[in-house]
Coordinates of C-alpha atoms and ligand atoms in Angstrom, one line a residue:
X22 CA -36.9 -48.2 11.1
X23 CA -33.5 -48.4 9.7
X24 CA -32.4 -47.4 6.2
X25 CA -29.3 -48.3 4.1
X26 CA -26.3 -46.0 4.0
X27 CA -26.9 -45.0 0.3
X28 CA -30.4 -43.9 1.2
X29 CA -29.1 -42.0 4.3
X30 CA -26.5 -40.4 2.1
X31 CA -29.3 -39.3 -0.2
X32 CA -31.0 -37.6 2.8
X33 CA -27.7 -36.0 3.8
X34 CA -27.1 -34.6 0.3
X35 CA -30.6 -33.1 0.2
X36 CA -30.0 -31.6 3.6
X37 CA -26.8 -29.9 2.4
X38 CA -24.3 -32.2 4.3
X39 CA -21.2 -32.7 2.2
X40 CA -20.9 -36.3 1.0
X41 CA -18.8 -38.2 -1.5
X42 CA -20.5 -38.7 -4.9
X43 CA -21.6 -42.2 -5.8
X44 CA -24.4 -44.6 -6.7
X45 CA -25.7 -48.0 -5.8
X46 CA -25.0 -51.1 -7.9
X47 CA -26.4 -54.6 -8.0
X48 CA -24.1 -56.0 -10.7
X49 CA -20.4 -55.5 -11.3
X50 CA -21.2 -54.0 -14.7
X51 CA -23.3 -51.3 -13.0
X52 CA -20.4 -50.8 -10.6
X53 CA -18.0 -50.4 -13.5
X54 CA -20.2 -47.8 -15.1
X55 CA -20.5 -45.8 -11.9
X56 CA -16.7 -46.0 -11.3
X57 CA -16.1 -44.9 -14.9
X58 CA -18.1 -41.8 -14.2
X59 CA -16.5 -41.1 -10.8
X60 CA -13.0 -42.0 -11.7
X61 CA -10.7 -44.4 -9.7
X62 CA -10.0 -45.0 -6.9
X63 CA -13.5 -45.8 -5.6
X64 CA -14.8 -47.5 -2.5
X65 CA -17.1 -50.5 -2.7
X66 CA -19.4 -50.6 0.4
X67 CA -21.8 -53.5 1.2
X68 CA -25.3 -52.2 1.9
X69 CA -26.6 -54.2 4.8
X70 CA -28.6 -52.8 7.7
X71 CA -25.9 -53.4 10.3
X72 CA -22.7 -51.7 11.4
X73 CA -19.1 -53.1 11.4
X74 CA -19.1 -53.7 7.7
X75 CA -15.5 -52.5 7.5
X76 CA -14.3 -55.2 9.9
X77 CA -16.4 -57.8 8.1
X78 CA -14.6 -57.1 4.8
X79 CA -17.6 -55.3 3.4
X80 CA -15.7 -52.0 2.6
X81 CA -12.9 -52.0 0.0
X82 CA -11.0 -49.3 -1.8
X83 CA -10.2 -50.3 -5.4
X84 CA -7.8 -48.6 -7.8
X85 CA -8.8 -50.0 -11.2
X86 CA -11.4 -52.0 -13.0
X87 CA -9.7 -55.4 -12.5
X88 CA -9.6 -54.9 -8.7
X89 CA -13.2 -53.6 -8.8
X90 CA -14.6 -56.8 -10.4
X91 CA -12.6 -59.0 -8.0
X92 CA -13.6 -57.1 -4.8
X93 CA -17.2 -56.6 -6.0
X94 CA -17.6 -60.4 -6.3
X95 CA -16.0 -61.0 -3.0
X96 CA -18.3 -58.5 -1.2
X97 CA -21.3 -59.8 -3.0
X98 CA -20.5 -63.3 -1.6
X99 CA -20.3 -62.0 2.0
X100 CA -22.9 -62.6 4.6
X101 CA -22.6 -59.9 7.2
X102 CA -24.3 -60.7 10.6
X103 CA -26.7 -63.0 8.8
X104 CA -27.5 -60.7 5.9
X105 CA -26.5 -61.4 2.3
X106 CA -25.2 -58.5 0.4
X107 CA -27.5 -57.5 -2.5
X108 CA -26.4 -54.0 -3.2
X109 CA -23.1 -52.3 -3.2
X110 CA -22.6 -48.5 -2.9
X111 CA -19.9 -47.3 -5.2
X112 CA -18.4 -43.9 -4.0
X113 CA -15.4 -41.8 -5.0
X114 CA -12.6 -42.7 -2.5
X115 CA -11.6 -40.1 0.0
X116 CA -8.1 -39.2 1.0
X117 CA -8.8 -39.5 4.7
X118 CA -6.6 -37.4 7.0
X119 CA -8.7 -37.5 10.2
X120 CA -11.8 -39.3 11.3
X121 CA -14.4 -37.8 13.8
X122 CA -17.6 -39.1 15.2
X123 CA -20.8 -36.9 15.2
X124 CA -24.3 -38.1 16.0
X125 CA -27.7 -37.0 17.3
X126 CA -29.7 -39.5 19.2
X127 CA -32.3 -39.6 22.0
X128 CA -31.3 -39.9 25.6
X129 CA -34.2 -42.0 26.8
X130 CA -33.5 -41.5 30.5
X131 CA -33.3 -37.7 30.3
X132 CA -36.0 -37.5 27.6
X133 CA -33.8 -35.2 25.5
X134 CA -32.0 -35.2 22.2
X135 CA -28.3 -35.3 22.5
X136 CA -25.3 -34.6 20.2
X137 CA -22.5 -37.1 20.7
X138 CA -19.1 -36.1 19.4
X139 CA -15.7 -37.6 19.5
X140 CA -12.3 -37.0 17.8
X141 CA -11.9 -40.8 17.9
X142 CA -14.0 -41.5 14.9
X143 CA -14.1 -44.3 12.4
X144 CA -13.9 -47.0 15.1
X145 CA -16.7 -48.7 16.9
X146 CA -18.2 -46.0 19.2
X147 CA -19.6 -48.5 21.7
X148 CA -16.0 -49.8 22.1
X149 CA -14.6 -46.3 22.6
X150 CA -17.3 -45.6 25.2
X151 CA -15.9 -48.6 27.2
X152 CA -12.2 -48.2 26.8
X153 CA -11.8 -44.4 26.5
X154 CA -15.0 -42.8 27.8
X155 CA -13.2 -39.4 28.2
X156 CA -13.0 -39.3 24.4
X157 CA -16.8 -39.1 24.1
X158 CA -18.6 -35.8 24.6
X159 CA -22.3 -35.1 25.0
X160 CA -24.1 -31.9 24.2
X161 CA -27.8 -31.7 25.0
X162 CA -30.1 -29.9 22.6
X163 CA -32.7 -27.4 23.5
X164 CA -36.4 -28.4 23.6
X165 CA -37.1 -25.9 20.8
X166 CA -35.2 -28.2 18.4
X167 CA -32.8 -25.4 17.5
X168 CA -29.1 -25.4 17.9
X169 CA -27.9 -22.7 20.3
X170 CA -24.9 -21.6 18.4
X171 CA -23.3 -19.8 21.3
X172 CA -23.4 -22.7 23.6
X173 CA -22.4 -25.1 20.8
X174 CA -19.4 -23.2 19.7
X175 CA -18.0 -23.2 23.2
X176 CA -18.6 -27.0 23.4
X177 CA -17.2 -27.9 20.0
X178 CA -13.7 -26.7 20.8
X179 CA -13.2 -29.8 22.9
X180 CA -13.5 -32.0 19.8
X181 CA -12.7 -29.9 16.8
X182 CA -9.7 -28.0 18.1
X183 CA -8.9 -26.1 14.9
X184 CA -11.2 -23.1 14.8
X185 CA -11.5 -23.0 11.0
X186 CA -12.5 -26.7 10.9
X187 CA -14.9 -26.0 13.8
X188 CA -16.7 -23.4 11.7
X189 CA -17.2 -26.0 8.9
X190 CA -18.8 -28.4 11.4
X191 CA -21.5 -25.8 12.4
X192 CA -23.6 -26.0 9.2
X193 CA -23.2 -29.8 9.2
X194 CA -24.6 -30.1 12.7
X195 CA -27.3 -27.6 11.9
X196 CA -28.4 -29.7 9.0
X197 CA -28.3 -32.8 11.1
X198 CA -30.5 -31.2 13.8
X199 CA -33.0 -30.1 11.2
X200 CA -33.1 -33.6 9.6
X201 CA -33.4 -35.2 13.0
X202 CA -36.4 -33.3 14.1
X203 CA -38.1 -32.9 10.7
X204 CA -38.1 -36.6 10.0
X205 CA -38.7 -37.8 13.5
X206 CA -35.3 -39.6 13.7
X207 CA -34.1 -41.7 16.6
X208 CA -30.5 -41.5 15.3
X209 CA -28.6 -39.4 12.8
X210 CA -25.0 -40.6 12.8
X211 CA -21.8 -39.8 10.8
X212 CA -19.0 -42.2 11.6
X213 CA -16.5 -41.2 10.3
X214 CA -16.9 -37.5 9.6
X215 CA -13.7 -37.1 7.6
X216 CA -11.2 -34.3 6.9
X217 CA -9.7 -35.0 3.5
X218 CA -6.4 -34.0 1.8
X219 CA -7.8 -30.6 0.9
X220 CA -8.8 -30.0 4.5
X221 CA -12.5 -30.4 3.6
X222 CA -15.1 -31.9 5.9
X223 CA -17.1 -34.9 4.4
X224 CA -19.5 -37.4 5.8
X225 CA -18.0 -40.8 4.8
X226 CA -20.7 -42.9 6.3
X227 CA -24.4 -42.3 7.2
X228 CA -26.7 -44.0 9.5
X229 CA -30.2 -42.8 10.1
X230 CA -32.9 -44.5 12.2
X231 CA -36.5 -43.4 12.4
X232 CA -39.1 -43.5 15.2
X233 CA -41.6 -46.2 13.9
X234 CA -44.4 -44.5 15.8
X235 CA -44.0 -41.3 13.8
X236 CA -43.6 -43.0 10.3
X237 CA -47.2 -42.3 9.4
X238 CA -46.2 -38.6 9.1
X239 CA -43.5 -39.4 6.6
X240 CA -44.7 -41.4 3.6
X241 CA -41.4 -40.5 1.7
X242 CA -39.5 -42.3 4.5
X243 CA -41.8 -45.3 4.6
X244 CA -41.0 -45.8 0.9
X245 CA -37.3 -46.4 1.9
X246 CA -38.2 -49.5 3.9
X247 CA -36.2 -52.6 2.9
X248 CA -38.7 -55.5 3.4
X249 CA -35.9 -58.0 3.5
X250 CA -34.9 -56.8 6.9
X251 CA -38.4 -56.7 8.3
X252 CA -39.8 -59.4 10.5
X253 CA -42.9 -60.4 8.5
X254 CA -44.7 -61.5 11.7
X255 CA -44.2 -58.1 13.2
X256 CA -45.5 -56.4 10.1
X257 CA -48.6 -58.6 9.9
X258 CA -49.3 -57.9 13.6
X259 CA -49.1 -54.2 13.0
X260 CA -51.5 -54.5 10.0
X261 CA -54.0 -56.2 12.3
X262 CA -53.7 -53.6 15.1
X263 CA -51.5 -55.8 17.4
X264 CA -48.2 -54.9 18.9
X265 CA -46.0 -57.9 18.6
X266 CA -42.3 -58.5 19.2
X267 CA -40.8 -62.0 18.8
X268 CA -38.6 -63.3 21.6
X269 CA -36.5 -66.4 22.2
X270 CA -38.4 -68.4 24.8
X271 CA -41.1 -71.0 24.9
X272 CA -44.1 -69.3 26.7
X273 CA -46.3 -67.5 24.1
X274 CA -48.5 -64.8 25.5
X275 CA -51.5 -62.8 24.5
X276 CA -52.2 -59.8 26.8
X277 CA -54.3 -56.7 26.6
X278 CA -52.4 -53.5 27.3
X279 CA -48.7 -52.8 26.8
X280 CA -48.1 -52.3 30.6
X281 CA -49.8 -55.6 31.5
X282 CA -47.9 -57.3 28.7
X283 CA -44.6 -56.1 30.0
X284 CA -45.5 -57.1 33.5
X285 CA -46.5 -60.5 32.2
X286 CA -43.1 -61.0 30.6
X287 CA -41.5 -60.0 33.9
X288 CA -43.5 -62.5 35.9
X289 CA -42.8 -65.3 33.4
X290 CA -39.0 -64.7 33.9
X291 CA -39.5 -64.3 37.6
X292 CA -41.1 -67.7 37.8
X293 CA -38.3 -69.4 35.8
X294 CA -39.7 -69.3 32.2
X295 CA -38.7 -67.5 29.0
X296 CA -41.3 -65.6 27.0
X297 CA -41.7 -66.4 23.3
X298 CA -43.1 -63.1 22.4
X299 CA -44.6 -59.8 23.5
X300 CA -48.1 -59.3 22.3
X301 CA -50.6 -56.6 23.1
X302 CA -54.1 -57.0 21.6
X303 CA -54.9 -53.5 22.6
X304 CA -58.0 -52.1 24.2
X305 CA -60.9 -53.2 22.1
X306 CA -62.2 -56.8 22.5
X307 CA -62.7 -57.8 18.9
X308 CA -62.6 -61.6 18.8
X309 CA -60.8 -61.3 15.4
X310 CA -57.8 -59.9 17.2
X311 CA -57.4 -63.0 19.3
X312 CA -57.6 -65.2 16.2
X313 CA -54.9 -63.1 14.4
X314 CA -52.7 -63.1 17.5
X315 CA -52.9 -66.9 17.8
X316 CA -52.1 -67.3 14.2
X317 CA -48.9 -65.3 14.5
X318 CA -47.9 -67.0 17.8
X319 CA -48.5 -70.5 16.5
X320 CA -46.1 -69.9 13.6
X321 CA -43.2 -69.8 16.1
X322 CA -42.4 -73.5 16.5
X323 CA -40.5 -72.9 19.8
X324 CA -43.7 -72.0 21.6
X325 CA -44.7 -74.8 24.0
X326 CA -47.6 -73.1 25.9
X327 CA -49.7 -70.0 25.4
X328 CA -50.7 -67.8 28.2
X329 CA -53.8 -65.5 27.8
X330 CA -53.7 -62.7 30.4
X331 CA -56.6 -60.3 30.2
X332 CA -57.6 -57.5 32.4
X333 CA -61.1 -56.6 31.3
X334 CA -61.9 -52.9 31.3
X335 CA -63.1 -51.8 27.9
X336 CA -62.0 -55.3 26.8
X337 CA -64.8 -57.7 27.5
X338 CA -63.7 -61.1 28.8
X339 CA -66.5 -63.0 27.1
X340 CA -65.5 -61.6 23.8
X341 CA -61.9 -62.8 24.4
X342 CA -63.3 -66.3 25.4
X343 CA -65.4 -66.5 22.3
X344 CA -62.4 -65.4 20.2
X345 CA -60.2 -68.1 21.8
X346 CA -62.7 -70.9 21.2
X347 CA -63.3 -69.8 17.6
X348 CA -59.5 -69.6 17.0
X349 CA -59.1 -73.1 18.5
X350 CA -61.7 -74.4 16.1
X351 CA -60.2 -72.7 13.1
X352 CA -56.5 -73.3 13.8
X353 CA -56.6 -76.8 15.2
X354 CA -53.5 -76.7 17.4
X355 CA -52.5 -78.9 20.4
X356 CA -50.3 -76.4 22.3
X357 CA -51.9 -76.0 25.7
X358 CA -53.7 -72.7 26.5
X359 CA -53.5 -71.2 29.9
X360 CA -56.2 -68.6 30.6
X361 CA -56.3 -65.9 33.2
X362 CA -58.9 -63.3 32.8
X363 CA -60.5 -60.8 35.2
X364 CA -62.8 -57.8 35.0
X365 CA -65.7 -57.0 32.7
X366 CA -67.9 -60.1 32.0
X367 CA -65.4 -62.3 33.8
X368 CA -68.2 -64.7 35.0
X369 CA -69.7 -65.1 31.5
X370 CA -66.2 -65.8 30.1
X371 CA -65.4 -68.4 32.6
X372 CA -68.7 -70.2 31.9
X373 CA -68.1 -70.1 28.2
X374 CA -64.6 -71.6 28.6
X375 CA -65.6 -74.1 31.2
X376 CA -68.3 -75.5 28.8
X377 CA -65.5 -76.0 26.3
X378 CA -63.3 -77.7 28.8
X379 CA -60.8 -74.8 29.2
X380 CA -60.0 -74.0 32.8
X381 CA -59.0 -70.6 34.0
X382 CA -56.7 -69.3 36.7
X383 CA -57.8 -66.7 39.2
X384 CA -54.5 -64.8 39.5
X385 CA -51.7 -63.8 37.1
X386 CA -49.1 -65.6 39.2
X387 CA -51.0 -68.9 39.1
X388 CA -51.6 -68.6 35.4
X389 CA -48.0 -67.8 34.7
X390 CA -46.8 -70.7 36.9
X391 CA -48.9 -73.1 34.9
X392 CA -47.8 -71.8 31.5
X393 CA -44.1 -72.0 32.6
X394 CA -44.6 -75.5 33.9
X395 CA -46.3 -76.7 30.7
X396 CA -43.5 -75.2 28.5
X397 CA -40.8 -77.2 30.3
Ligands
LIG12 P1 -18.8 -49.3 8.8 O1 -17.6 -50.2 9.1 O2 -20.0 -50.2 8.6 O3 -19.0 -48.3 9.9 O4 -18.5 -48.6 7.4 P2 -17.8 -47.2 7.1 O5 -18.5 -46.6 6.0 O6 -17.7 -46.3 8.3 O7 -16.3 -47.6 6.6 C1 -15.4 -48.1 7.5 C2 -14.0 -47.5 7.3 O8 -13.6 -47.7 6.0 C3 -14.0 -46.0 7.6 O9 -13.8 -45.7 9.0 C4 -12.7 -45.6 6.8 O10 -11.6 -45.8 7.6 C5 -12.8 -46.6 5.6 N1 -13.3 -45.9 4.5 C6 -14.5 -45.6 4.1 N2 -14.6 -44.8 3.1 C7 -13.4 -44.6 2.7 C8 -12.7 -43.8 1.6 O11 -13.4 -43.2 0.8 N3 -11.4 -43.8 1.6 C9 -10.6 -44.5 2.4 N4 -9.3 -44.4 2.3 N5 -11.1 -45.2 3.4 C10 -12.5 -45.3 3.6
LIG13 MN1 -19.1 -46.2 9.9

């Protein structure tokens, strides 16, 4: 889960990371009031859950009320990467002298948390990684979730050359590490981390992402969720105990088990098709789940065929078959179903389906082949 900059700044403030003061506004009158309190110049920052707002014209420094109103309206009318701007963060402008990049994220390959730091901040870090990889430095954190200050202070000299400045970075990073582990984050990023005219260190932007699978431990974080950015199908799936991810292709699929579901997507691609979704109905064989899964899949008008791929262990194939027929009766759709099931109560399932005129395929490959053919 991703949150807005102003929300992330709130977490930073609570964690003791220095940030610029400010507040979020929906109308230009609200923005005027906030600016009146802060004093000009202020920065207007579009709150959309995507990066590159600066480049898109979503960040503007304004020096008086007249400029504020003009730029507020301009930003309000922007659509940044498909998202309309609804809220604008109004913050006291910083006198920026130098911009750094500092973040903590997960290195999925190593399975460790890693600090990424660069003295080339402010700009797109992915771009820097391509053009000047030597500018990006990585520092792996210990498994005990603590920052080893001795090891870190040796490392940080590479980025923060000035020793006095470096000492100011230490508590910032310590607070970031604490936030990262306490709130089960997948990313805590400051870009840019700024040195201002007084030589003070300030986080001028904040990006925090959370591990969805750990959200149940953090009701306070769940409350920050902006529903406008959520895929309603994915949320509905989650509420019904299904793991669903929408994709771009035409072959819909319902599979039991995440591993088999991923293998199914691979085989669909291998045989020349494109999957319309990932869907794991999980281990139990509640017929209701098949019904709910089909409801969600059928909403995607791009879907031209639906593959049911079941490996019956705990899941009983006959339950799946009954669920399918019930769903077909209730939902009345004419998209062809391709069924491959094997394992527990396979024979009963095939009989149930045969009686209803639904044929089944003995192997995954044959089933996928048919689903891909029907989608073309
Ligand atoms: P992003 O483009 O979505 O990453 O948004 P940022 O919050 O990082 O802002 C983009 C850029 O705007 C920063 O790298 C700064 O150069 C500039 N910027 C942001 N805040 C201020 C500020 O308070 N004063 C000045 N002068 N520039 C700012
Ligand atoms: Mn930024």
